[in-house]
Every structure is written in structure tokens, then in C-alpha cells.
mmCIF file of N, CA, C and O in Angstrom:
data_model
loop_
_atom_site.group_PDB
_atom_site.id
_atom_site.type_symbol
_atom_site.label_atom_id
_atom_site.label_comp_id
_atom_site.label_asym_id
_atom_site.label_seq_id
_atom_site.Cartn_x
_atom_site.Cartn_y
_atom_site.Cartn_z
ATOM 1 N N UNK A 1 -259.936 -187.355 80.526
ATOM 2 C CA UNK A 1 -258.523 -187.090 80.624
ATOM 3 C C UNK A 1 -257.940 -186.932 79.225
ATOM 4 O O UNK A 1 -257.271 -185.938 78.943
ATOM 5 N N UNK A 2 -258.235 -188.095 78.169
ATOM 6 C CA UNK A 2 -257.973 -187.456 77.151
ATOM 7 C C UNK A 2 -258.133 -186.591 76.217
ATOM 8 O O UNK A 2 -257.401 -186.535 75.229
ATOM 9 N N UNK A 3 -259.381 -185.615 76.496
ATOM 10 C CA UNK A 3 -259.841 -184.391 76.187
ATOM 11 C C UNK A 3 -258.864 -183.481 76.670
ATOM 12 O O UNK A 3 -258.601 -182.521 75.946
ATOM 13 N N UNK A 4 -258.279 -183.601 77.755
ATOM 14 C CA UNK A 4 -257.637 -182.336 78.253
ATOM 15 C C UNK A 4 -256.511 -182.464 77.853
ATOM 16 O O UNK A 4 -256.075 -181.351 77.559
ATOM 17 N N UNK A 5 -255.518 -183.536 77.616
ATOM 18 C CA UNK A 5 -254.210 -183.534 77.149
ATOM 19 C C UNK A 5 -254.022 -183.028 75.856
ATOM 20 O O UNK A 5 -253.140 -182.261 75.468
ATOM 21 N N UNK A 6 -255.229 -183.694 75.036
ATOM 22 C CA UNK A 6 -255.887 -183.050 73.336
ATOM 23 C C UNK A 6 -255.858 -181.320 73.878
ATOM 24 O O UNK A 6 -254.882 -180.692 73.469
ATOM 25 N N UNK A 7 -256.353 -180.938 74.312
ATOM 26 C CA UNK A 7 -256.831 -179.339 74.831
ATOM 27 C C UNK A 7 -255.635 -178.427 74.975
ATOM 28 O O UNK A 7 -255.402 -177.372 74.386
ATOM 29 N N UNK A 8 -254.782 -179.200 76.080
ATOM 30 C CA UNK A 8 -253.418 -179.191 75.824
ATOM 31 C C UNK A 8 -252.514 -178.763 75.206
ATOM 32 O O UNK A 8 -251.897 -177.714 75.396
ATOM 33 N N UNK A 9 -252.311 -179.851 74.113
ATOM 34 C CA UNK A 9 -251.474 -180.384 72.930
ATOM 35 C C UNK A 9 -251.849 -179.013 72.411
ATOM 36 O O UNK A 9 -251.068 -178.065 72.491
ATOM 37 N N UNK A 10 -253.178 -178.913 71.823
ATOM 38 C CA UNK A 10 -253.643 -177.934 71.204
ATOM 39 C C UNK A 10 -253.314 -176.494 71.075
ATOM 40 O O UNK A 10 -252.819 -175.801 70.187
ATOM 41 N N UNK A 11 -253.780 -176.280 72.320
ATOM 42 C CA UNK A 11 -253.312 -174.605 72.788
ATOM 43 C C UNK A 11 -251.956 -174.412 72.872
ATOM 44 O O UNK A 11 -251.557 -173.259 72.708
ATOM 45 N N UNK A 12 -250.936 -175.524 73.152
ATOM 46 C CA UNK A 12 -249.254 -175.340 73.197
ATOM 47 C C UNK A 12 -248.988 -175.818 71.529
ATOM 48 O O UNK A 12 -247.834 -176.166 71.275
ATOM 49 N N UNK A 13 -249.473 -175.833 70.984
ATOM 50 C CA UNK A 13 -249.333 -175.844 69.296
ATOM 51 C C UNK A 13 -249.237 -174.775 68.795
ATOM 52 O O UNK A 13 -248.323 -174.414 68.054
ATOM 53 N N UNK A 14 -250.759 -173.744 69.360
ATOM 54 C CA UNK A 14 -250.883 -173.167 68.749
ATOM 55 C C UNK A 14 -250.337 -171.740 69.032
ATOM 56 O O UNK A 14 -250.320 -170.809 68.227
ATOM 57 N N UNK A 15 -249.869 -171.730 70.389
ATOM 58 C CA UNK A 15 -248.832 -170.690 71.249
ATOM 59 C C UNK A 15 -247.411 -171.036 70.651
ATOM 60 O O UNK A 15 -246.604 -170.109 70.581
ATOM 61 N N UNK A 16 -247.108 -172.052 70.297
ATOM 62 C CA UNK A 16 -245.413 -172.214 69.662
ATOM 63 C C UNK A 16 -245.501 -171.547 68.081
ATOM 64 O O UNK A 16 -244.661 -170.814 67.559
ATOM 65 N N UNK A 17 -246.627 -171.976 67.564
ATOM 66 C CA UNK A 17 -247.213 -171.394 65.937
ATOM 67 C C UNK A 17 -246.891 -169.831 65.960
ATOM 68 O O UNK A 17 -245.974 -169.268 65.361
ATOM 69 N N UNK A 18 -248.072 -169.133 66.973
ATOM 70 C CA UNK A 18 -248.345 -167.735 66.778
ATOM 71 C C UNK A 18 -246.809 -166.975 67.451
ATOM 72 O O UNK A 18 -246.812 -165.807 67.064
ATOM 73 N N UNK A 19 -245.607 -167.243 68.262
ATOM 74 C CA UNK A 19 -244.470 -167.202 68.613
ATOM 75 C C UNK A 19 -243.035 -167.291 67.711
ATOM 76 O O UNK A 19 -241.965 -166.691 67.818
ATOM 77 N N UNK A 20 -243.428 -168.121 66.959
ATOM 78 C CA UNK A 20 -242.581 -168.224 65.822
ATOM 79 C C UNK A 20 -242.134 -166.577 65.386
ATOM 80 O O UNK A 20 -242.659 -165.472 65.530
ATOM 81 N N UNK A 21 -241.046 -167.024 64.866
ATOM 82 C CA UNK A 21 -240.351 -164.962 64.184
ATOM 83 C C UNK A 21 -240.807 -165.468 62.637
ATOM 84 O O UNK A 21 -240.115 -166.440 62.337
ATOM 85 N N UNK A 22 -241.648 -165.153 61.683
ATOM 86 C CA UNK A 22 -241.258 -165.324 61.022
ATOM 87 C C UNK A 22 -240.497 -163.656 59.743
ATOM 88 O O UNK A 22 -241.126 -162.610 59.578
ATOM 89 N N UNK A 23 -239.232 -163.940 59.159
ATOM 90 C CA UNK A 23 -238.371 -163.323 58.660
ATOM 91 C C UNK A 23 -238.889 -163.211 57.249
ATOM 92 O O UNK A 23 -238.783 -164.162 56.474
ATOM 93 N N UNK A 24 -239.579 -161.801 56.817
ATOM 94 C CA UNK A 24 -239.777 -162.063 54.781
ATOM 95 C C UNK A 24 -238.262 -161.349 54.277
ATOM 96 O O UNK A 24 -237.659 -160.333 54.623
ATOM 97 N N UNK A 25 -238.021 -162.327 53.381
ATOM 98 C CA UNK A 25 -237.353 -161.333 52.530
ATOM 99 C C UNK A 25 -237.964 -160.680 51.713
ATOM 100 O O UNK A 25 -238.973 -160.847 51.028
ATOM 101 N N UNK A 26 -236.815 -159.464 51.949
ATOM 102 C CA UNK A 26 -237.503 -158.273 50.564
ATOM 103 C C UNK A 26 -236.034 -157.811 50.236
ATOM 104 O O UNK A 26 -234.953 -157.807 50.825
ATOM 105 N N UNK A 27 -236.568 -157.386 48.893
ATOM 106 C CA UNK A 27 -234.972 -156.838 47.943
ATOM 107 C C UNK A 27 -235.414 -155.688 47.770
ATOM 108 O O UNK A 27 -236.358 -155.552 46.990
ATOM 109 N N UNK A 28 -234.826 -154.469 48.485
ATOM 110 C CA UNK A 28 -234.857 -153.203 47.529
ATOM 111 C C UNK A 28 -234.057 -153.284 46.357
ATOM 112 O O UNK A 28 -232.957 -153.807 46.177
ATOM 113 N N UNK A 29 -234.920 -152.586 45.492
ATOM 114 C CA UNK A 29 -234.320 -152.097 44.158
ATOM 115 C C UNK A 29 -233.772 -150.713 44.243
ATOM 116 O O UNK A 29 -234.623 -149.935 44.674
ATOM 117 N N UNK A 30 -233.009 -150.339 44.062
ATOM 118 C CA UNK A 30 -232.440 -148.795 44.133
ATOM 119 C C UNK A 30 -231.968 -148.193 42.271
ATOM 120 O O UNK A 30 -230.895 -148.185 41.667
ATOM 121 N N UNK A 31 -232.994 -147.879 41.992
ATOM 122 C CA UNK A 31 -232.074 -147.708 40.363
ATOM 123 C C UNK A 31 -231.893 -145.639 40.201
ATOM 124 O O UNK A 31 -232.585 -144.650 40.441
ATOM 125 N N UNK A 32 -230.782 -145.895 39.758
ATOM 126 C CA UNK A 32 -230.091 -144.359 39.883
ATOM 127 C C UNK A 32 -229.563 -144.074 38.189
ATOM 128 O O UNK A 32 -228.577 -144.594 37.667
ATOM 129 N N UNK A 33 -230.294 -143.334 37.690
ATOM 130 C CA UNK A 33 -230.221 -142.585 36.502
ATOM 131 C C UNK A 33 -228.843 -141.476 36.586
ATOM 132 O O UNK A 33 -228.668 -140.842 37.626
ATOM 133 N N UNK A 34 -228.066 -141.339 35.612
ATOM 134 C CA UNK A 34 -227.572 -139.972 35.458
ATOM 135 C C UNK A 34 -227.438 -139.281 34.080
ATOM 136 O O UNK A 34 -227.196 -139.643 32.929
ATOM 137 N N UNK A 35 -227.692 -138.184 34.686
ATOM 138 C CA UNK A 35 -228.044 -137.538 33.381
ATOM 139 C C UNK A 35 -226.784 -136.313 32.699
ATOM 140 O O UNK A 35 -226.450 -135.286 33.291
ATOM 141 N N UNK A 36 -226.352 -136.682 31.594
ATOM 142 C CA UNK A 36 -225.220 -136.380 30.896
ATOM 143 C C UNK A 36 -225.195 -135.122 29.926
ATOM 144 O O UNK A 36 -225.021 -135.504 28.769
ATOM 145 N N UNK A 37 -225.309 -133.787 30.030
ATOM 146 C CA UNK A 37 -225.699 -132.641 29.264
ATOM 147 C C UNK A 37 -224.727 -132.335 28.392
ATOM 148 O O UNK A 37 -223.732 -131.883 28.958
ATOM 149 N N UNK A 38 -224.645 -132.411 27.240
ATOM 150 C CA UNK A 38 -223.525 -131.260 26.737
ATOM 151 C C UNK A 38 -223.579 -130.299 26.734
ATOM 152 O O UNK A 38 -224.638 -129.772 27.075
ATOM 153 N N UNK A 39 -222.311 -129.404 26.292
ATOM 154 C CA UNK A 39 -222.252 -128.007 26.556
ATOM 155 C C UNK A 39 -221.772 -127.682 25.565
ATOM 156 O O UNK A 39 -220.616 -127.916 25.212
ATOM 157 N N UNK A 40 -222.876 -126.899 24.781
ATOM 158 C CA UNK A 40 -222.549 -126.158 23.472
ATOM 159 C C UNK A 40 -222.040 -124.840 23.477
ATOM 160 O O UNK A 40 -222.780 -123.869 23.635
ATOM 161 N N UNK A 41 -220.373 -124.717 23.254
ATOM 162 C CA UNK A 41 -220.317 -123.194 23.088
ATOM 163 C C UNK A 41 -220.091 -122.603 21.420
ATOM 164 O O UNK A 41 -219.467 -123.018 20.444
ATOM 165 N N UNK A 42 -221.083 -121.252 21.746
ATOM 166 C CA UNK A 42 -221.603 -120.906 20.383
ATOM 167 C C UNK A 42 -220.167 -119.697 20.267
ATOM 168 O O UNK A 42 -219.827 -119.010 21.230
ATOM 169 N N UNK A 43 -219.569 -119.653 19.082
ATOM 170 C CA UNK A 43 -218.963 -118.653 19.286
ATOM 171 C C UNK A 43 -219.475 -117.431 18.437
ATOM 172 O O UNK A 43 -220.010 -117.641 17.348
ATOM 173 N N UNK A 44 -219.288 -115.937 19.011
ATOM 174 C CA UNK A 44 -220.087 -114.997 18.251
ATOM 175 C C UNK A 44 -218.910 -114.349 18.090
ATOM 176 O O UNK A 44 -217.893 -114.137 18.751
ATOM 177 N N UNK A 45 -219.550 -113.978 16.517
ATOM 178 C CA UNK A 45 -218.325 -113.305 15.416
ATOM 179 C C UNK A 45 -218.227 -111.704 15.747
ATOM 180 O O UNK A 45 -218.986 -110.824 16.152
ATOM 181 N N UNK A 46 -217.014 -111.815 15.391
ATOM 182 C CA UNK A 46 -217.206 -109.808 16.040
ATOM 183 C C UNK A 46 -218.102 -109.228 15.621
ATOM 184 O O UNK A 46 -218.957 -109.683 14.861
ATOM 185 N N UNK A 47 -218.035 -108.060 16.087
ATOM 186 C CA UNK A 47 -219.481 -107.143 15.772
ATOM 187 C C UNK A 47 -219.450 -106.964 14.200
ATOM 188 O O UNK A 47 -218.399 -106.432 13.843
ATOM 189 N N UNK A 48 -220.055 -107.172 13.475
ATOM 190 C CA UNK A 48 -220.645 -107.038 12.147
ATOM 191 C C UNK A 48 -221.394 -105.232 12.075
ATOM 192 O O UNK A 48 -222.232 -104.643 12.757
ATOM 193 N N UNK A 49 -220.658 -104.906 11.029
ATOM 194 C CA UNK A 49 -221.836 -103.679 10.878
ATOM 195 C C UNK A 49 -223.061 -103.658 10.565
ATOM 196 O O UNK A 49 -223.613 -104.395 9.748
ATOM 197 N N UNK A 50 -223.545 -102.796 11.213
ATOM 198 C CA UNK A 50 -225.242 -102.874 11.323
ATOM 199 C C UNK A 50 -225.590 -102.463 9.388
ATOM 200 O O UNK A 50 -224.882 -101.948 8.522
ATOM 201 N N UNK A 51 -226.966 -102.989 9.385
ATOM 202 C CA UNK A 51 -227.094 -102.986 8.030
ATOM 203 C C UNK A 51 -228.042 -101.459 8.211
ATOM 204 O O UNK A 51 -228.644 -100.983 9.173
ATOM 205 N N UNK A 52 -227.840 -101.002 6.828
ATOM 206 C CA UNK A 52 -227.828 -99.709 6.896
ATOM 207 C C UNK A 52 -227.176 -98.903 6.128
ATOM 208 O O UNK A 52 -226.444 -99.332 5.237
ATOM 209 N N UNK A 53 -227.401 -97.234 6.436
ATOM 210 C CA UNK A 53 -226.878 -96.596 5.384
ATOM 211 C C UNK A 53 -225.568 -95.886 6.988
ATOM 212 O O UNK A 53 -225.959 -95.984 8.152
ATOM 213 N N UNK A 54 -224.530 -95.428 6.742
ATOM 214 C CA UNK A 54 -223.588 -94.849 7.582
ATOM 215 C C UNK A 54 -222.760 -93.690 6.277
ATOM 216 O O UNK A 54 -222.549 -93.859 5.076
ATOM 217 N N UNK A 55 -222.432 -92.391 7.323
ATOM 218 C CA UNK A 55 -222.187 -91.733 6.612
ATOM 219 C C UNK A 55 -220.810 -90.887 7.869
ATOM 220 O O UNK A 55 -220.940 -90.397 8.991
ATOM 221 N N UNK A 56 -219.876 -91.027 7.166
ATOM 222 C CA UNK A 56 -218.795 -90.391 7.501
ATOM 223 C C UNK A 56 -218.030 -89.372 6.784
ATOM 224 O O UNK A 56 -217.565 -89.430 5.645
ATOM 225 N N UNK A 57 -217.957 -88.026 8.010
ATOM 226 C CA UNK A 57 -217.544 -86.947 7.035
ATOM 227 C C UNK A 57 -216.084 -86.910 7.609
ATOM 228 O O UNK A 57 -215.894 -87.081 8.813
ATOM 229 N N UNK A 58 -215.073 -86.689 6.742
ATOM 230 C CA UNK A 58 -213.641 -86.238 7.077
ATOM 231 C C UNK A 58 -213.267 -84.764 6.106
ATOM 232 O O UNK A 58 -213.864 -83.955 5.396
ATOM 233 N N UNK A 59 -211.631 -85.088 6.698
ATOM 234 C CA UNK A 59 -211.115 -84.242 5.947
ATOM 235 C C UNK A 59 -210.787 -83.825 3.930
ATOM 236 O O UNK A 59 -210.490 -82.918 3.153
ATOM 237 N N UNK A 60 -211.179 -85.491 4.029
ATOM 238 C CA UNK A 60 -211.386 -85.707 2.215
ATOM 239 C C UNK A 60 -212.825 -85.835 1.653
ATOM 240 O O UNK A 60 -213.111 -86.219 0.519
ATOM 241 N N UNK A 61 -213.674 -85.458 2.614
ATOM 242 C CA UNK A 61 -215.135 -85.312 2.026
ATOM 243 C C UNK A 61 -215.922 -86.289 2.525
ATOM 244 O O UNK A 61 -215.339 -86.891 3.427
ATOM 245 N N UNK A 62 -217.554 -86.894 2.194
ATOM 246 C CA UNK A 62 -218.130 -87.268 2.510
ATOM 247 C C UNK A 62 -218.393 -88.160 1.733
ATOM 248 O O UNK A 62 -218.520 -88.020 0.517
ATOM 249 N N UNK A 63 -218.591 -89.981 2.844
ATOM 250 C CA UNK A 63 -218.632 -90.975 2.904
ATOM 251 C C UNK A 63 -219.546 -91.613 3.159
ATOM 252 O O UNK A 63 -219.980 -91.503 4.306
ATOM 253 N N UNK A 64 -220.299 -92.644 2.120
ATOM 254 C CA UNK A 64 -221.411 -92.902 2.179
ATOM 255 C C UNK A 64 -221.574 -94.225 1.780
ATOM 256 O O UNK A 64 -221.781 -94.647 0.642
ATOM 257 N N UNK A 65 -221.419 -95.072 3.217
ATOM 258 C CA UNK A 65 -221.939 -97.134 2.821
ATOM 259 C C UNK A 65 -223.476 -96.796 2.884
ATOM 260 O O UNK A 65 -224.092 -95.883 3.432
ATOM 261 N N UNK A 66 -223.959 -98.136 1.932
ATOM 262 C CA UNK A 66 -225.390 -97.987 2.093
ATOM 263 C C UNK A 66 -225.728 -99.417 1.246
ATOM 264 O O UNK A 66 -225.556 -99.178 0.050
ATOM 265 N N UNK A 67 -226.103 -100.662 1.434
ATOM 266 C CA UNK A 67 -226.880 -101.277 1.140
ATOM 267 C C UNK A 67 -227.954 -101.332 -0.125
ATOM 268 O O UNK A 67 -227.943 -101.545 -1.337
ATOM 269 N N UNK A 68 -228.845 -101.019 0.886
ATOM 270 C CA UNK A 68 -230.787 -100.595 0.283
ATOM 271 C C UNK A 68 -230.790 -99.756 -0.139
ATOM 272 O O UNK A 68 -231.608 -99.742 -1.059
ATOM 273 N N UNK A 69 -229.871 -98.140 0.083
ATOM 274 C CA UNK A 69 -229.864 -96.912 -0.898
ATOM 275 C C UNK A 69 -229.083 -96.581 -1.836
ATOM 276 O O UNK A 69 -227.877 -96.794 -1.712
ATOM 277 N N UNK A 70 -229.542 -96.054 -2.850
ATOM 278 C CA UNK A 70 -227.897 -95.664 -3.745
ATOM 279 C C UNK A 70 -228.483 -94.074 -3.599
ATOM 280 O O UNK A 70 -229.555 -93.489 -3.752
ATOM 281 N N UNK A 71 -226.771 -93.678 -3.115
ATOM 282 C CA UNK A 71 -226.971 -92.242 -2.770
ATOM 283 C C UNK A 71 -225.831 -91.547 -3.770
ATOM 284 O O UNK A 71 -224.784 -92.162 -3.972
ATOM 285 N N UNK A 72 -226.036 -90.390 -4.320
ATOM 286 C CA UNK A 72 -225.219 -89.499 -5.198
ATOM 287 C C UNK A 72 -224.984 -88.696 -4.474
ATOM 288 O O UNK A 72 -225.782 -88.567 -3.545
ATOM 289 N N UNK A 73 -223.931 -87.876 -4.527
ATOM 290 C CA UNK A 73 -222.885 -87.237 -3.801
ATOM 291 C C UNK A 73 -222.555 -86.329 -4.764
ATOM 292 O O UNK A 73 -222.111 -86.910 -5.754
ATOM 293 N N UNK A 74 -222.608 -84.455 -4.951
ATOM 294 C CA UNK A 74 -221.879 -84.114 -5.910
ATOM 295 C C UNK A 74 -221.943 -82.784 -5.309
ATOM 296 O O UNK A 74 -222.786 -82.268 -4.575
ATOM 297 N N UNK A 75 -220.728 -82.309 -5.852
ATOM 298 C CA UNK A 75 -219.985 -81.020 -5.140
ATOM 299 C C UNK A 75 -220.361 -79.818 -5.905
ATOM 300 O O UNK A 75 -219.930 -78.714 -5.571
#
């Protein structure tokens, strides 16, 4: 008889044990970056004349920018 109450005891131990809820805590971590760009505005200078020789003819004769060449002109 006292084998079986032991037997018992036992198996209703171990049915209240495996019944139990047990609850884990856990912590999410959530980590959130942001990302901050500047904004470079470039400003562009008016058009610049192209480098080079340019030659403009009018009514007072002929016109000659030039850099890299030296040019003579004679009537």
C-alpha cells in the first residue's frame, strides 16, 4: 500500500511539474539608426569663354582673342 500512494504522489508531482506555464522573459532590442546627408549646392559661374582663339569680323574690321596664338593682322 505504501508503494502505491509513493507511485501516486509521484506521477501527480510530476503531472503538476510538466503543466506548469512556464513564462521567459525576453527584451527585444529595436535600435534605429538615421542617417543625416547634406546637401551641397555647387554654384556654376556663367559660361566662361571657351579657351581658344575666336575671331570676329564687323563693320570696323577684324577681331582676334587668342590665348596660345599671337596673330598679326595687317591691311
Amino acid at each position: 500500500m505504501k508503494k502505491i500512494v509513493l507511485c501516486i504522489g509521484l506521477f501527480s508531482f510530476l503531472m503538476i511539474t510538466s503543466c506548469d506555464k512556464k513564462v521567459e522573459k525576453t527584451t527585444e532590442t529595436i535600435e534605429t539608426t538615421t542617417v543625416v546627408q547634406d546637401t551641397v549646392v555647387k554654384e556654376v559661374p556663367a559660361q566662361e569663354e571657351e579657351e581658344g582663339t575666336s575671331v570676329k569680323v564687323s563693320n570696323d574690321g577684324v577681331d582676334v582673342d587668342s590665348k596660345d596664338v599671337d596673330v598679326e593682322i595687317k591691311k
